[in-house]
mmCIF file of C-alpha atoms in Angstrom:
data_model
loop_
_atom_site.group_PDB
_atom_site.id
_atom_site.type_symbol
_atom_site.label_atom_id
_atom_site.label_comp_id
_atom_site.label_asym_id
_atom_site.label_seq_id
_atom_site.Cartn_x
_atom_site.Cartn_y
_atom_site.Cartn_z
ATOM 1 C CA MET A 1 13.133 19.266 -8.980
ATOM 2 C CA LYS A 2 15.899 16.684 -8.522
ATOM 3 C CA LEU A 3 14.542 13.151 -8.294
ATOM 4 C CA THR A 4 16.351 10.045 -7.093
ATOM 5 C CA ASP A 5 16.121 6.610 -8.613
ATOM 6 C CA PRO A 6 13.735 4.253 -6.752
ATOM 7 C CA ILE A 7 15.025 3.502 -3.254
ATOM 8 C CA ARG A 8 14.148 0.429 -1.213
ATOM 9 C CA LEU A 9 12.870 1.150 2.275
ATOM 10 C CA SER A 10 14.223 -0.751 5.254
ATOM 11 C CA LEU A 11 12.815 -1.368 8.711
ATOM 12 C CA GLU A 12 15.119 1.358 10.032
ATOM 13 C CA ASP A 13 13.281 3.872 7.836
ATOM 14 C CA ALA A 14 9.864 3.255 9.386
ATOM 15 C CA ASP A 15 10.014 5.873 12.102
ATOM 16 C CA THR A 16 11.196 8.854 10.081
ATOM 17 C CA ILE A 17 9.271 8.586 6.805
ATOM 18 C CA VAL A 18 5.754 8.696 8.271
ATOM 19 C CA PRO A 19 5.088 12.420 7.581
ATOM 20 C CA ASP A 20 6.173 12.174 3.934
ATOM 21 C CA MET A 21 4.140 9.020 3.294
ATOM 22 C CA ALA A 22 1.042 10.457 4.945
ATOM 23 C CA ALA A 23 1.336 13.669 2.914
ATOM 24 C CA ILE A 24 1.379 11.694 -0.334
ATOM 25 C CA ALA A 25 -1.741 9.777 0.693
ATOM 26 C CA LEU A 26 -3.463 12.981 1.800
ATOM 27 C CA SER A 27 -2.692 14.744 -1.491
ATOM 28 C CA SER A 28 -4.823 12.282 -3.472
ATOM 29 C CA LEU A 29 -7.466 11.402 -0.885
ATOM 30 C CA THR A 30 -10.194 13.572 -2.418
ATOM 31 C CA MET A 31 -9.154 13.504 -6.084
ATOM 32 C CA THR A 32 -12.208 11.437 -7.101
ATOM 33 C CA PRO A 33 -15.926 11.976 -6.359
ATOM 34 C CA LEU A 34 -15.824 8.901 -4.110
ATOM 35 C CA GLY A 35 -12.920 10.411 -2.191
ATOM 36 C CA GLN A 36 -14.827 13.653 -1.813
ATOM 37 C CA LEU A 37 -17.832 11.775 -0.486
ATOM 38 C CA ARG A 38 -15.756 9.796 1.992
ATOM 39 C CA TYR A 39 -13.364 12.476 3.234
ATOM 40 C CA GLY A 40 -14.465 15.848 1.855
ATOM 41 C CA THR A 41 -16.109 17.126 5.051
ATOM 42 C CA THR A 42 -13.180 16.251 7.332
ATOM 43 C CA PRO A 43 -10.630 18.973 8.204
ATOM 44 C CA GLU A 44 -7.259 18.369 6.580
ATOM 45 C CA ALA A 45 -5.420 18.482 9.909
ATOM 46 C CA GLN A 46 -7.552 15.615 11.253
ATOM 47 C CA LEU A 47 -7.015 13.538 8.121
ATOM 48 C CA SER A 48 -3.268 14.166 8.289
ATOM 49 C CA SER A 49 -3.055 13.087 11.924
ATOM 50 C CA TRP A 50 -5.086 9.939 11.219
ATOM 51 C CA LEU A 51 -2.997 9.014 8.165
ATOM 52 C CA ARG A 52 0.225 9.487 10.116
ATOM 53 C CA ALA A 53 -1.101 7.200 12.854
ATOM 54 C CA CYS A 54 -2.015 4.580 10.239
ATOM 55 C CA TRP A 55 1.417 4.667 8.594
ATOM 56 C CA ARG A 56 3.162 4.624 11.965
ATOM 57 C CA ALA A 57 1.260 1.487 12.953
ATOM 58 C CA GLU A 58 1.577 -0.374 9.647
ATOM 59 C CA LEU A 59 5.098 0.290 8.382
ATOM 60 C CA PRO A 60 7.055 -1.656 11.030
ATOM 61 C CA GLY A 61 5.183 -4.835 10.106
ATOM 62 C CA ASP A 62 5.213 -4.266 6.358
ATOM 63 C CA LEU A 63 8.970 -3.619 6.299
ATOM 64 C CA GLN A 64 9.854 -6.854 8.063
ATOM 65 C CA PRO A 65 11.605 -9.548 6.032
ATOM 66 C CA PRO A 66 11.263 -11.543 3.887
ATOM 67 C CA ARG A 67 11.598 -8.959 1.105
ATOM 68 C CA ILE A 68 11.205 -9.333 -2.661
ATOM 69 C CA ALA A 69 14.699 -8.016 -3.394
ATOM 70 C CA ASP A 70 16.194 -10.709 -1.134
ATOM 71 C CA PHE A 71 14.967 -13.636 -3.266
ATOM 72 C CA ASP A 72 18.531 -14.640 -4.097
ATOM 73 C CA HIS A 73 20.063 -14.005 -0.681
ATOM 74 C CA ASP A 74 17.861 -15.184 2.188
ATOM 75 C CA GLY A 75 17.596 -18.873 1.282
ATOM 76 C CA LEU A 76 13.786 -18.865 1.370
ATOM 77 C CA GLY A 77 13.296 -18.703 -2.374
ATOM 78 C CA PRO A 78 9.765 -18.486 -3.827
ATOM 79 C CA ASN A 79 8.085 -20.317 -0.970
ATOM 80 C CA VAL A 80 7.189 -17.422 1.340
ATOM 81 C CA MET A 81 5.089 -14.289 1.051
ATOM 82 C CA ARG A 82 7.245 -11.196 0.481
ATOM 83 C CA MET A 83 6.798 -7.419 0.523
ATOM 84 C CA GLU A 84 8.723 -4.498 -0.890
ATOM 85 C CA TYR A 85 8.373 -0.726 -0.519
ATOM 86 C CA LEU A 86 10.074 1.610 -2.978
ATOM 87 C CA VAL A 87 10.190 5.393 -2.790
ATOM 88 C CA VAL A 88 11.449 8.303 -4.880
ATOM 89 C CA ARG A 89 12.828 11.405 -3.197
ATOM 90 C CA ASP A 90 12.972 14.969 -4.443
ATOM 91 C CA LEU A 91 16.342 16.259 -3.272
ATOM 92 C CA ASP A 92 15.228 19.859 -3.760
ATOM 93 C CA MET A 93 12.608 19.469 -1.013
ATOM 94 C CA GLU A 94 13.085 19.107 2.739
ATOM 95 C CA PRO A 95 11.520 16.090 4.494
ATOM 96 C CA LEU A 96 8.447 16.889 6.571
ATOM 97 C CA SER A 97 8.858 16.836 10.340
ATOM 98 C CA ASP A 98 6.727 14.703 12.629
ATOM 99 C CA ASP A 99 5.827 17.501 15.027
ATOM 100 C CA ASP A 100 2.512 15.915 15.912
ATOM 101 C CA LYS A 101 4.088 12.595 16.890
ATOM 102 C CA ARG A 102 4.319 13.367 20.591
ATOM 103 C CA SER A 103 0.667 14.326 20.810
ATOM 104 C CA ALA A 104 -0.308 11.445 18.533
ATOM 105 C CA ASN A 105 1.284 9.001 20.926
ATOM 106 C CA HIS A 106 -1.369 9.998 23.444
ATOM 107 C CA ASN A 107 -4.160 9.727 20.894
ATOM 108 C CA SER A 108 -6.364 6.643 20.811
ATOM 109 C CA HIS A 109 -5.506 6.174 17.129
ATOM 110 C CA ASP A 110 -1.840 5.468 17.885
ATOM 111 C CA ASP A 111 -1.450 2.258 19.846
ATOM 112 C CA VAL A 112 1.943 1.182 18.538
ATOM 113 C CA GLU A 113 5.003 3.287 17.859
ATOM 114 C CA ALA A 114 7.781 2.223 15.527
ATOM 115 C CA PRO A 115 11.268 2.023 17.087
ATOM 116 C CA ALA A 116 13.356 5.119 16.430
ATOM 117 C CA SER A 117 16.755 4.686 14.820
ATOM 118 C CA ALA A 118 19.172 6.456 12.518
ATOM 119 C CA SER A 119 18.728 5.224 8.963
ATOM 120 C CA ALA A 120 18.790 6.036 5.269
ATOM 121 C CA SER A 121 15.717 8.168 5.936
ATOM 122 C CA ASP A 122 18.012 10.805 7.381
ATOM 123 C CA SER A 123 19.310 11.522 3.875
ATOM 124 C CA ARG A 124 18.342 14.716 2.132
ATOM 125 C CA GLY A 125 15.146 15.061 0.206
ATOM 126 C CA ARG A 126 11.466 14.473 0.685
ATOM 127 C CA ILE A 127 9.664 11.300 -0.383
ATOM 128 C CA VAL A 128 7.317 12.266 -3.224
ATOM 129 C CA ALA A 129 6.158 8.837 -4.437
ATOM 130 C CA PHE A 130 5.982 5.267 -3.223
ATOM 131 C CA ALA A 131 5.094 1.803 -4.476
ATOM 132 C CA GLU A 132 4.085 -1.204 -2.405
ATOM 133 C CA PHE A 133 4.451 -4.690 -3.886
ATOM 134 C CA LYS A 134 3.462 -8.070 -2.487
ATOM 135 C CA TYR A 135 4.605 -11.484 -3.656
ATOM 136 C CA HIS A 136 2.133 -14.352 -3.311
ATOM 137 C CA PRO A 137 3.671 -17.854 -3.422
ATOM 138 C CA ARG A 138 1.944 -20.881 -4.856
ATOM 139 C CA GLU A 139 -1.388 -21.732 -3.265
ATOM 140 C CA GLU A 140 -0.247 -24.880 -1.456
ATOM 141 C CA VAL A 141 2.739 -23.045 0.055
ATOM 142 C CA ARG A 142 0.570 -20.073 1.008
ATOM 143 C CA ALA A 143 -1.993 -22.279 2.758
ATOM 144 C CA GLN A 144 0.756 -23.896 4.823
ATOM 145 C CA GLU A 145 2.253 -20.498 5.722
ATOM 146 C CA GLU A 146 -1.150 -19.084 6.723
ATOM 147 C CA GLN A 147 -1.793 -22.103 8.934
ATOM 148 C CA GLN A 148 1.566 -21.630 10.647
ATOM 149 C CA GLN A 149 0.874 -17.917 11.092
ATOM 150 C CA GLN A 150 -2.519 -18.687 12.619
ATOM 151 C CA GLN A 151 -0.886 -21.079 15.063
ATOM 152 C CA ARG A 152 1.678 -18.447 16.044
ATOM 153 C CA THR A 153 -1.066 -15.857 16.504
ATOM 154 C CA THR A 154 -3.107 -18.072 18.823
ATOM 155 C CA THR A 155 -0.116 -18.963 20.982
ATOM 156 C CA GLN A 156 1.279 -15.437 21.365
ATOM 157 C CA ALA A 157 -0.258 -12.924 23.731
ATOM 158 C CA ALA A 158 -1.281 -9.499 22.477
ATOM 159 C CA PRO A 159 1.102 -6.648 23.336
ATOM 160 C CA GLN A 160 0.584 -5.345 26.839
ATOM 161 C CA GLY A 161 -1.994 -2.580 26.954
ATOM 162 C CA SER A 162 -3.256 -3.245 23.401
ATOM 163 C CA PRO A 163 -6.786 -4.505 22.779
ATOM 164 C CA ASP A 164 -6.986 -7.895 21.094
ATOM 165 C CA GLY A 165 -8.242 -6.912 17.661
ATOM 166 C CA ASN A 166 -6.144 -8.198 14.748
ATOM 167 C CA GLU A 167 -3.024 -10.249 14.047
ATOM 168 C CA ASP A 168 -0.665 -7.965 15.928
ATOM 169 C CA GLY A 169 -2.973 -7.171 18.811
ATOM 170 C CA ARG A 170 -4.253 -3.785 17.578
ATOM 171 C CA LEU A 171 -7.780 -2.758 16.796
ATOM 172 C CA PRO A 172 -8.165 -1.052 13.411
ATOM 173 C CA LEU A 173 -7.322 2.639 13.626
ATOM 174 C CA GLN A 174 -10.601 4.532 13.500
ATOM 175 C CA PRO A 175 -10.832 7.606 11.250
ATOM 176 C CA PRO A 176 -12.048 11.017 12.424
ATOM 177 C CA PRO A 177 -15.803 11.036 13.165
ATOM 178 C CA SER A 178 -16.653 13.256 10.175
ATOM 179 C CA VAL A 179 -15.292 10.665 7.713
ATOM 180 C CA HIS A 180 -18.053 8.741 5.902
ATOM 181 C CA ASN A 181 -16.928 5.551 7.601
ATOM 182 C CA GLY A 182 -19.779 3.371 6.409
ATOM 183 C CA LEU A 183 -18.885 4.086 2.786
ATOM 184 C CA ARG A 184 -15.165 3.815 3.506
ATOM 185 C CA THR A 185 -15.579 0.354 5.032
ATOM 186 C CA HIS A 186 -18.027 -0.812 2.357
ATOM 187 C CA TRP A 187 -15.794 0.201 -0.534
ATOM 188 C CA ASP A 188 -12.553 -1.103 0.958
ATOM 189 C CA ASN A 189 -14.186 -4.467 1.686
ATOM 190 C CA LEU A 190 -15.714 -4.592 -1.798
ATOM 191 C CA VAL A 191 -12.325 -4.083 -3.472
ATOM 192 C CA GLU A 192 -10.517 -6.592 -1.242
ATOM 193 C CA THR A 193 -13.252 -9.200 -1.797
ATOM 194 C CA ALA A 194 -13.025 -8.748 -5.571
ATOM 195 C CA LEU A 195 -9.232 -9.077 -5.490
ATOM 196 C CA GLN A 196 -9.468 -12.252 -3.436
ATOM 197 C CA ARG A 197 -12.202 -13.743 -5.630
ATOM 198 C CA GLN A 198 -10.275 -13.132 -8.847
ATOM 199 C CA PHE A 199 -6.668 -13.630 -7.766
ATOM 200 C CA GLY A 200 -6.823 -15.584 -4.494
ATOM 201 C CA GLY A 201 -4.531 -18.593 -4.680
ATOM 202 C CA MET A 202 -2.702 -17.244 -7.748
ATOM 203 C CA HIS A 203 1.086 -17.336 -7.854
ATOM 204 C CA CYS A 204 1.722 -13.666 -8.631
ATOM 205 C CA PHE A 205 2.992 -10.249 -7.649
ATOM 206 C CA GLU A 206 0.424 -7.701 -6.509
ATOM 207 C CA VAL A 207 0.655 -3.916 -6.697
ATOM 208 C CA ARG A 208 -0.785 -2.962 -3.316
ATOM 209 C CA GLY A 209 -0.122 0.741 -3.661
ATOM 210 C CA LEU A 210 1.302 3.259 -6.125
ATOM 211 C CA SER A 211 0.985 6.935 -5.309
ATOM 212 C CA THR A 212 2.656 10.249 -6.191
ATOM 213 C CA LEU A 213 2.515 13.601 -4.433
ATOM 214 C CA SER A 214 -0.303 15.547 -6.090
ATOM 215 C CA PRO A 215 -0.346 17.778 -8.024
ATOM 216 C CA SER A 216 3.306 18.853 -7.968
ATOM 217 C CA HIS A 217 4.892 15.560 -9.043
ATOM 218 C CA LEU A 218 2.238 14.008 -11.273
ATOM 219 C CA ARG A 219 2.887 13.235 -14.960
ATOM 220 C CA ARG A 220 6.645 13.225 -14.612
ATOM 221 C CA GLY A 221 7.203 9.511 -15.171
ATOM 222 C CA ILE A 222 7.734 8.736 -11.476
ATOM 223 C CA ALA A 223 4.906 6.214 -11.172
ATOM 224 C CA SER A 224 6.046 4.439 -14.343
ATOM 225 C CA GLU A 225 9.579 4.105 -12.998
ATOM 226 C CA LEU A 226 8.368 2.677 -9.694
ATOM 227 C CA LEU A 227 5.937 0.293 -11.379
ATOM 228 C CA GLY A 228 8.570 -0.945 -13.788
ATOM 229 C CA TRP A 229 10.754 -2.167 -10.920
ATOM 230 C CA ILE A 230 8.576 -5.253 -10.410
ATOM 231 C CA PHE A 231 8.407 -6.383 -14.048
ATOM 232 C CA PRO A 232 11.854 -8.061 -14.266
ATOM 233 C CA TRP A 233 11.022 -10.057 -11.149
ATOM 234 C CA ALA A 234 7.683 -11.159 -12.590
ATOM 235 C CA ASP A 235 9.212 -12.072 -15.961
ATOM 236 C CA ARG A 236 12.037 -13.970 -14.316
ATOM 237 C CA LEU A 237 9.635 -16.052 -12.208
ATOM 238 C CA ASN A 238 7.141 -16.282 -15.104
ATOM 239 C CA VAL A 239 4.254 -15.009 -12.968
ATOM 240 C CA PRO A 240 1.703 -12.234 -13.575
ATOM 241 C CA VAL A 241 1.356 -8.894 -11.808
ATOM 242 C CA VAL A 242 -2.166 -8.056 -10.601
ATOM 243 C CA LEU A 243 -3.924 -5.025 -9.131
ATOM 244 C CA ALA A 244 -7.150 -3.061 -8.752
ATOM 245 C CA ALA A 245 -6.795 0.119 -10.815
ATOM 246 C CA THR A 246 -8.212 3.436 -9.634
ATOM 247 C CA PRO A 247 -9.692 5.816 -12.237
ATOM 248 C CA PRO A 248 -6.534 8.002 -12.325
ATOM 249 C CA GLY A 249 -4.260 4.949 -12.514
ATOM 250 C CA TYR A 250 -6.131 2.988 -15.188
ATOM 251 C CA PRO A 251 -4.511 4.664 -18.248
ATOM 252 C CA LEU A 252 -1.036 4.192 -16.727
ATOM 253 C CA TYR A 253 -1.573 0.459 -16.269
ATOM 254 C CA LEU A 254 -2.918 0.039 -19.802
ATOM 255 C CA LYS A 255 0.236 1.731 -21.060
ATOM 256 C CA HIS A 256 2.377 -0.829 -19.211
ATOM 257 C CA GLY A 257 0.652 -3.911 -20.592
ATOM 258 C CA PHE A 258 -2.053 -4.573 -18.017
ATOM 259 C CA VAL A 259 -5.454 -5.708 -19.276
ATOM 260 C CA PRO A 260 -8.839 -5.888 -17.510
ATOM 261 C CA VAL A 261 -9.719 -9.330 -16.195
ATOM 262 C CA GLY A 262 -12.738 -10.942 -14.593
ATOM 263 C CA PRO A 263 -16.515 -10.594 -14.816
ATOM 264 C CA ASN A 264 -17.881 -7.306 -16.184
ATOM 265 C CA ASP A 265 -14.435 -6.566 -17.646
ATOM 266 C CA GLY A 266 -12.993 -6.481 -14.144
ATOM 267 C CA ALA A 267 -15.199 -3.611 -12.983
ATOM 268 C CA ILE A 268 -15.807 -3.076 -9.264
ATOM 269 C CA GLU A 269 -18.544 -0.486 -8.946
ATOM 270 C CA CYS A 270 -20.099 1.649 -6.231
ATOM 271 C CA ASP A 271 -23.359 3.508 -6.829
ATOM 272 C CA MET A 272 -22.688 6.625 -4.788
ATOM 273 C CA ALA A 273 -26.406 7.485 -4.771
ATOM 274 C CA ASP A 274 -26.754 4.738 -2.156
ATOM 275 C CA TRP A 275 -24.438 6.759 0.093
ATOM 276 C CA GLY A 276 -25.716 10.285 -0.357
ATOM 277 C CA GLY A 277 -23.764 11.163 -3.497
ATOM 278 C CA SER A 278 -24.270 10.737 -7.224
ATOM 279 C CA GLY A 279 -22.675 8.792 -10.046
ATOM 280 C CA VAL A 280 -20.856 5.458 -10.128
ATOM 281 C CA HIS A 281 -17.271 5.008 -8.950
ATOM 282 C CA LYS A 282 -15.289 2.200 -10.543
ATOM 283 C CA HIS A 283 -12.046 0.335 -10.015
ATOM 284 C CA VAL A 284 -10.873 -2.267 -12.523
ATOM 285 C CA LEU A 285 -9.160 -5.591 -11.812
ATOM 286 C CA MET A 286 -6.156 -5.876 -14.123
ATOM 287 C CA ILE A 287 -3.388 -8.324 -14.892
ATOM 288 C CA ARG A 288 -0.050 -8.121 -16.677
ATOM 289 C CA TRP A 289 1.136 -11.455 -17.992
ATOM 290 C CA PRO A 290 4.886 -12.140 -17.955
ATOM 291 C CA GLU A 291 6.844 -11.519 -21.098
ATOM 292 C CA LYS A 292 7.794 -14.733 -22.828
ATOM 293 C CA LYS A 293 11.510 -15.380 -22.966
ATOM 294 C CA GLY A 294 13.199 -17.177 -25.793
ATOM 295 C CA PRO A 295 15.403 -20.255 -25.211
ATOM 296 C CA ARG A 296 18.764 -19.561 -23.609
#
């Protein structure tokens, strides 16, 4: 195992990294009882194809500027929403090929294809972990940006041949029919609503995703290294970092200074008995406050 330092993704990477990113997501999809209930009856090949279609549709938009690492270079400063994707590669592994891409392009799940181009993704090694961060500007700036985005959305036509469903003209990509979609939608909406209720309007960084290829690359410090990338930015801007912790991720976030926040100690709960399972699944809203700096 030969791991790289965290690498920033660029828009040029979007087309070639899809198989690696989907494989990481697939490796942890059924790690919890809730995951088993949602996805456990669906063949792995169907889940893989669906996840690849999701990544292929989302990455081109998520990798557009402005980016967090360009704070000091693009002239926009702290007044715009920003994203950043980081990955770690294992240079002893070969990247996965996207052999199903041609057939996926004819599948109803895949309405938009990222532009192909040579990029840093052509380097050796397979992506074995990724982190997704989002910067939220101050509330008054965010409200103005959202209003401008809404105006742009209403004046621009949807892409030709795409149904008019969301901001970029696509309908949400539907999962395979054997996925417990009612539970999937309920839980995803519950978590997003809790995040918005607790942190909406807050000037902060958000950890939108942090995942490592399971089980081969777990407990090797990779997630900690990726997570730590955002802390200097947060401390420099004197803003918190927020997230909704999964059961496997909760101990990691405690270790890095996050604390539960919100009603019921930040717990977001799902009684799986209501959905044909048993037990209670829980995520926890957490916050890491910036480290105080002494006078310079």
